[in-house]
XYZ file of N, CA, C and O in Angstrom:
480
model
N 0.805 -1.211 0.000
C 0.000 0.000 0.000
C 0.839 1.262 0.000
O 0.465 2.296 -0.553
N 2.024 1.129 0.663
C 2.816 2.467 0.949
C 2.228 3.328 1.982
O 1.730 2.680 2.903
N 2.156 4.416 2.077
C 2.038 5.334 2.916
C 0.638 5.697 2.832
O 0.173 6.278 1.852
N -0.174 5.296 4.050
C -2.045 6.192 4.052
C -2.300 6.392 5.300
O -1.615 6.190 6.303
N -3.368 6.816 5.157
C -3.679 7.792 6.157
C -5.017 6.828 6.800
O -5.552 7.172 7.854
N -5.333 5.983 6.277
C -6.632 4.767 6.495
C -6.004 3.663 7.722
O -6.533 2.553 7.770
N -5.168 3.902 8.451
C -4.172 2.902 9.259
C -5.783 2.318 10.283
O -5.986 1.217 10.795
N -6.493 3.301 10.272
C -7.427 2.819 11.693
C -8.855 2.085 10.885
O -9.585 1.311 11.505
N -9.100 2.447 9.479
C -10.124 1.528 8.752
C -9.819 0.658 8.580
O -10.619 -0.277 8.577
N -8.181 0.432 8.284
C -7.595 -1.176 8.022
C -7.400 -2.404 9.366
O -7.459 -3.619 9.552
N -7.104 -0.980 10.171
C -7.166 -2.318 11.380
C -8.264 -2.528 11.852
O -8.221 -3.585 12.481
N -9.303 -2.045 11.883
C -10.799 -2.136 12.247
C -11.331 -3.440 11.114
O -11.861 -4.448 11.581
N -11.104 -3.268 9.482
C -11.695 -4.232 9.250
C -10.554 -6.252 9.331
O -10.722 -7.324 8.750
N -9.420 -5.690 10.482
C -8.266 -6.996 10.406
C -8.956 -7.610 11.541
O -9.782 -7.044 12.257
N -8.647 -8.517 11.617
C -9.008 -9.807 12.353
C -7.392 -10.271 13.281
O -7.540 -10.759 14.401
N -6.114 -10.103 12.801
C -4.970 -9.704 13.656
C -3.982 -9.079 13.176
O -4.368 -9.049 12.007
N -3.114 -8.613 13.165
C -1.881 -7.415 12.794
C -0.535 -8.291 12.663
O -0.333 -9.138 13.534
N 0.180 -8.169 11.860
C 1.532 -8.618 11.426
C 2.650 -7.451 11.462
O 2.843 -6.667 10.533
N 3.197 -7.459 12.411
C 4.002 -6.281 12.173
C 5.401 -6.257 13.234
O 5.566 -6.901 14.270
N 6.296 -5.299 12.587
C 7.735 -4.665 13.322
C 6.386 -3.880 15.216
O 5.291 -3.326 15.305
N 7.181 -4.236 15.968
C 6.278 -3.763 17.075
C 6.677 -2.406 17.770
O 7.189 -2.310 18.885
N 6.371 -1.427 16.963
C 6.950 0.084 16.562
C 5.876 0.508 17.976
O 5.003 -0.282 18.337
N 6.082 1.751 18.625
C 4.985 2.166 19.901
C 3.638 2.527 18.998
O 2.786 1.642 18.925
N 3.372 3.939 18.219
C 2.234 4.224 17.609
C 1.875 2.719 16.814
O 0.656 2.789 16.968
N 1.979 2.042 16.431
C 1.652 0.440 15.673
C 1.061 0.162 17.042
O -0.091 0.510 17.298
N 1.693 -0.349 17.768
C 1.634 -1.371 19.102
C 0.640 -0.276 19.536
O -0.415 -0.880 19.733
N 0.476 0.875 19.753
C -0.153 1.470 20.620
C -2.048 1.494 19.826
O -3.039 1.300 20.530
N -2.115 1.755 18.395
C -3.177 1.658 18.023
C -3.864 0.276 17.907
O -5.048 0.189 18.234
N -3.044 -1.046 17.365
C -3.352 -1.873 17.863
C -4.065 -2.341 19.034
O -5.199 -2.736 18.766
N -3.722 -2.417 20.296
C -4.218 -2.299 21.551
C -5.475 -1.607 21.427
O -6.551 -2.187 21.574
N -5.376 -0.501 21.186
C -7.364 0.159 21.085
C -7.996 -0.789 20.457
O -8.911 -1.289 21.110
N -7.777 -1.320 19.138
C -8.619 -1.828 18.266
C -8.778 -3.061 19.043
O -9.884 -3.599 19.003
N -8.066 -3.467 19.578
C -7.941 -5.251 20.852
C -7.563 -6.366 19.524
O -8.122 -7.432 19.264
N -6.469 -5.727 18.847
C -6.190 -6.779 17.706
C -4.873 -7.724 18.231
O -4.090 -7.342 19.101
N -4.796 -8.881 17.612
C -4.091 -10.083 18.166
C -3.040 -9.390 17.534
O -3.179 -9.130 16.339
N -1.996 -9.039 18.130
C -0.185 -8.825 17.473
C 0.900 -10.226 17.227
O 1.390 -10.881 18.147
N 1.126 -10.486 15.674
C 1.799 -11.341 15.751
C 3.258 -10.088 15.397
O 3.207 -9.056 14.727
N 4.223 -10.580 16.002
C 5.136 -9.687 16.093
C 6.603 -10.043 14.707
O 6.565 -11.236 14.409
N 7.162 -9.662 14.321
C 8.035 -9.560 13.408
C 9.313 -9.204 13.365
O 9.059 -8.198 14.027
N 10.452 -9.115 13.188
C 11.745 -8.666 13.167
C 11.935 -7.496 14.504
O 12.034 -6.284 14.314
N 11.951 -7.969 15.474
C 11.654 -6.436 16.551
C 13.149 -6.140 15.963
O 13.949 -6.971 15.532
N 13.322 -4.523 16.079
C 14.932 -3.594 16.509
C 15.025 -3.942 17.697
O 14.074 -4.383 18.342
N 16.422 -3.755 18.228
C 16.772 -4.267 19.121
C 16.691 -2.893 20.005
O 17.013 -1.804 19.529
N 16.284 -3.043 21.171
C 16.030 -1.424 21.796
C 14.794 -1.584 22.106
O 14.344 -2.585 22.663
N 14.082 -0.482 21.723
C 12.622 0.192 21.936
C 11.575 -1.464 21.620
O 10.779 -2.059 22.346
N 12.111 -1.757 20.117
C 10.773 -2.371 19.803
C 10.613 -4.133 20.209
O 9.623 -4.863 20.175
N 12.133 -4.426 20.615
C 12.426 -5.583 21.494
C 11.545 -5.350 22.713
O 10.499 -5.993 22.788
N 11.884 -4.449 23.720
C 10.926 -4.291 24.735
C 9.571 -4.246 24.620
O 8.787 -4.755 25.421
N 9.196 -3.461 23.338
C 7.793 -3.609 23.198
C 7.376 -5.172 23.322
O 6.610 -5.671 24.147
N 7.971 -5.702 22.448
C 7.655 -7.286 21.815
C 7.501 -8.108 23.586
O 6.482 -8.652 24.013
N 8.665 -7.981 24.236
C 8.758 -8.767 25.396
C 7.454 -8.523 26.105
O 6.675 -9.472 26.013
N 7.016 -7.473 26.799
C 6.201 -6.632 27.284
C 4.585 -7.339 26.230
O 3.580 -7.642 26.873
N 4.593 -7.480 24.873
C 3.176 -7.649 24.679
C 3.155 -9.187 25.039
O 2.371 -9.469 25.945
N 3.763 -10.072 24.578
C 4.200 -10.995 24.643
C 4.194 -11.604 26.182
O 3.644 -12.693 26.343
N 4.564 -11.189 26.889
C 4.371 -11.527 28.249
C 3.020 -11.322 28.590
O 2.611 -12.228 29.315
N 2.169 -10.453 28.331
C 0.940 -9.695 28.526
C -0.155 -10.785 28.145
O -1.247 -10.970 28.684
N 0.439 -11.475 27.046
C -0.511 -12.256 26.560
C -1.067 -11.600 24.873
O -1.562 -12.375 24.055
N -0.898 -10.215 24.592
C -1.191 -9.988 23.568
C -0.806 -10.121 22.073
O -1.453 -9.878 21.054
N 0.457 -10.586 22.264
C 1.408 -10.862 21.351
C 1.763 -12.186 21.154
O 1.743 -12.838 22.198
N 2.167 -12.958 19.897
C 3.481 -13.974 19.664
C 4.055 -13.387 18.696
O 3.571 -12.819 17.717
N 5.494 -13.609 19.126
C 6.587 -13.815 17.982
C 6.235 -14.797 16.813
O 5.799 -15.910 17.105
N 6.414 -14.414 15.424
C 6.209 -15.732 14.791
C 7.962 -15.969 14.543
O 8.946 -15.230 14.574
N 7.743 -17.260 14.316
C 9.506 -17.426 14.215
C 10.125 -17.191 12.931
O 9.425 -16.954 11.946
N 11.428 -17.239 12.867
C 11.996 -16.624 11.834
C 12.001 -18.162 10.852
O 12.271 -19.168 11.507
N 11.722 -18.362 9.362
C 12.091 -19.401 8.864
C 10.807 -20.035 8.038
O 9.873 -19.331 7.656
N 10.868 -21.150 7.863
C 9.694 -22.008 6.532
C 9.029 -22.686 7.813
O 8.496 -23.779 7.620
N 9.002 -22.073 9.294
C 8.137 -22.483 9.981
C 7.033 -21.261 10.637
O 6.332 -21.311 11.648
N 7.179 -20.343 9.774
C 6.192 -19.210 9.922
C 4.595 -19.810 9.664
O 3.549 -19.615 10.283
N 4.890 -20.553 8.564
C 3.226 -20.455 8.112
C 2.470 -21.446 8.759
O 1.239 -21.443 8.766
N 3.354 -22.510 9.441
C 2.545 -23.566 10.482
C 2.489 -22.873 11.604
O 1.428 -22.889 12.228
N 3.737 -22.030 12.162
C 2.888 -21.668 13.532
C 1.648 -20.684 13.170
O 0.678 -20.887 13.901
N 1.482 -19.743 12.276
C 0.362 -19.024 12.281
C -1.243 -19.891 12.246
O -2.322 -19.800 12.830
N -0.559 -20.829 11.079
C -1.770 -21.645 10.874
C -2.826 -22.085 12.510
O -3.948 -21.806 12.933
N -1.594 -22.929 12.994
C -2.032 -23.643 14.217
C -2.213 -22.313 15.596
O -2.256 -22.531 16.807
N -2.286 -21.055 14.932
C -2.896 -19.879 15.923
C -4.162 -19.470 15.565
O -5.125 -19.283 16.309
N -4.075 -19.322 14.149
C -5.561 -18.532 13.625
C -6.028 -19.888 13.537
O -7.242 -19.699 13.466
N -5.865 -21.095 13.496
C -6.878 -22.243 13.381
C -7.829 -22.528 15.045
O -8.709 -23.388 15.093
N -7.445 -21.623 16.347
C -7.580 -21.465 16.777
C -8.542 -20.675 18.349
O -8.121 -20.500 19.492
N -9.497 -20.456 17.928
C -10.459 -19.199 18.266
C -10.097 -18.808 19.908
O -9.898 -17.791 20.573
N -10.138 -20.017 20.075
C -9.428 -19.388 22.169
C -8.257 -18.324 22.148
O -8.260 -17.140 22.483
N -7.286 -19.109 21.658
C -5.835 -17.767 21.441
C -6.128 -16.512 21.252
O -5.827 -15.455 21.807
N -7.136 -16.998 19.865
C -7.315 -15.293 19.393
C -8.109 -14.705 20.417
O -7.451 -13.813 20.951
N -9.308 -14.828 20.950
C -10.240 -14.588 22.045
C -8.907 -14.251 23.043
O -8.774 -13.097 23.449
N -7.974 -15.245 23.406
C -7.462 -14.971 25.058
C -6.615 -13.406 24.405
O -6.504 -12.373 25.066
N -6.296 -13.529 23.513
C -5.447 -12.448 22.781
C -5.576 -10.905 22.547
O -4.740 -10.003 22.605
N -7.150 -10.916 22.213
C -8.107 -9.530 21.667
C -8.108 -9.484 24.078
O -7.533 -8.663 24.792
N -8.556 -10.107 24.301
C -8.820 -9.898 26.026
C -7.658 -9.103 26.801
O -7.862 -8.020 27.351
N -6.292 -9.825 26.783
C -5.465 -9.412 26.786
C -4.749 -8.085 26.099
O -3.743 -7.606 26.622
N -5.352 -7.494 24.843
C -4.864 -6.221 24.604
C -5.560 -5.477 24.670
O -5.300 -4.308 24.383
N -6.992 -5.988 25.174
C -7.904 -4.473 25.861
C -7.566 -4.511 27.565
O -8.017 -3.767 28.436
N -7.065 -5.111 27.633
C -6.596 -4.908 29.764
C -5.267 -3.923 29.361
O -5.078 -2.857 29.947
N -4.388 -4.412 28.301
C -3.549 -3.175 28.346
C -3.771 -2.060 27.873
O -3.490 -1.081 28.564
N -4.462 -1.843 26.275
C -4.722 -0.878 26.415
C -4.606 0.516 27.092
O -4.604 0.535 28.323
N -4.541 1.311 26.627
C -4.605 2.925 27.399
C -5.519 4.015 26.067
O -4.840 4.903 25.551
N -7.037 3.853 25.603
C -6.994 4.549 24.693
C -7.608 6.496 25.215
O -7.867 7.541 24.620
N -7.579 6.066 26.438
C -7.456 7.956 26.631
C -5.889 7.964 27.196
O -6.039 8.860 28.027
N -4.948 7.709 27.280
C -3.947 7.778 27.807
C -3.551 9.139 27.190
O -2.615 9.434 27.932
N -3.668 10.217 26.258
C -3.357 11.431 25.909
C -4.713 12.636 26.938
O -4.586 13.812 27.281
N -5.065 12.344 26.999
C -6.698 12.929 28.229
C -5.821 12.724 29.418
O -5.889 13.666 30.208
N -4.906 11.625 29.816
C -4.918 11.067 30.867
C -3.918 11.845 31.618
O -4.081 12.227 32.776
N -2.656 12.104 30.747
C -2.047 12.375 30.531
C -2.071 14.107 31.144
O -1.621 14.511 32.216
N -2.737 14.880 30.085
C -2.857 16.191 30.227
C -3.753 16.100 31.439
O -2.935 16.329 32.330
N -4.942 15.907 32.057
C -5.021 15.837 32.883
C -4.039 15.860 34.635
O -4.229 16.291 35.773
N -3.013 15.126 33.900
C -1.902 14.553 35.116
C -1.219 15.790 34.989
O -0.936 16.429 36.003
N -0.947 16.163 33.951
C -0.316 17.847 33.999
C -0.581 18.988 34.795
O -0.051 19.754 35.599
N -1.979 18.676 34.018
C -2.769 20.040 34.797
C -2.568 20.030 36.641
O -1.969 20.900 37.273
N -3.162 18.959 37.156
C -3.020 18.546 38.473
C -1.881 18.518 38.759
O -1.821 19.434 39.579
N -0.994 18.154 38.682
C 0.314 18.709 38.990
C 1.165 20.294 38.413
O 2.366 20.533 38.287
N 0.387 20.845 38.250
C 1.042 22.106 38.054
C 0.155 23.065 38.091
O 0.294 24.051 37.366
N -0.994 22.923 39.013
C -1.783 23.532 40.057
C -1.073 22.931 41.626
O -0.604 23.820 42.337
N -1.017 21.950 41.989
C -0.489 21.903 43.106
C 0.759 22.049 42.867
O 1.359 22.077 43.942
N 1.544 22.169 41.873
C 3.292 23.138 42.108
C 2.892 24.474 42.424
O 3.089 24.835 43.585
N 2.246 25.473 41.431
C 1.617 26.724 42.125
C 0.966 26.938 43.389
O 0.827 28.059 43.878
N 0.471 25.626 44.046
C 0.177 26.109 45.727
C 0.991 25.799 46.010
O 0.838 26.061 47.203
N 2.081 25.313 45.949
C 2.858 25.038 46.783
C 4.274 26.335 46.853
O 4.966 26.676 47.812
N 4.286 26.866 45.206
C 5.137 28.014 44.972
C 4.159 29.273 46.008
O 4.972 29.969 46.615
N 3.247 29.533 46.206
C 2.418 30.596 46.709
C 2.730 30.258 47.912
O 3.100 31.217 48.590
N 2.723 29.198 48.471
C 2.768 28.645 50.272
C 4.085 29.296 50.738
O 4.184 29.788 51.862
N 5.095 29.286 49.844
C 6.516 29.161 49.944
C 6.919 30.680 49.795
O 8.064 31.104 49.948
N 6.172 31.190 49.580
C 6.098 32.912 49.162
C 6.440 33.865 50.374
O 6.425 35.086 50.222
């Protein structure tokens, strides 16, 4: 496809996600509660991601090799996995986490100002 702007119609009409486990990827994923099969992580950021979904329950690694297409098979042939899977990435989830966020701002930098005024 290349480059669009449709990232949230496509994962809405997917059933699970194949992908490098990048944060905005991993992070929209999770809203949608789509099963992450995970892919070549970088070593760094998107390794941790991978460990982290993966432990969570929301993720598998598929493995590297001509044994990709049996483990997928024997996952999507599956409906529990996928079920325990979509369950598991709506408990992690965070989809107001930007609300949540500014919120946490605000409240903390009203009580830094009482506390700068106290100190006055």
């Amino acid at each position: 496809l290349g480059y669009t702007d449709q990232v949230a119609d496509y994962m809405d009409a997917a059933d699970i996600l194949i992908t490098k486990p990048g944060g905005m990827t991993v992070s929209e994923a999770l809203v949608k509660k789509l099963p992450i099969f995970v892919i070549s992580p970088i070593p760094g950021q998107e390794e941790r991601n991978a460990r982290f979904l993966i432990n969570a329950g929301a993720a598998y690694r598929i493995p590297a090799g001509n044994k990709s297409g049996e483990f997928l098979s024997k996952v999507l042939d599956n409906p529990l996995i996928l079920k325990e899977m979509r369950e598991a990435a709506c408990s992690i989830a965070r989809p107001n986490s930007c609300n949540d966020i500014a919120e946490l701002i605000t409240e903390l930098s009203e009580n830094r100002a009482i506390v700068i005024k106290k100190s006055v």
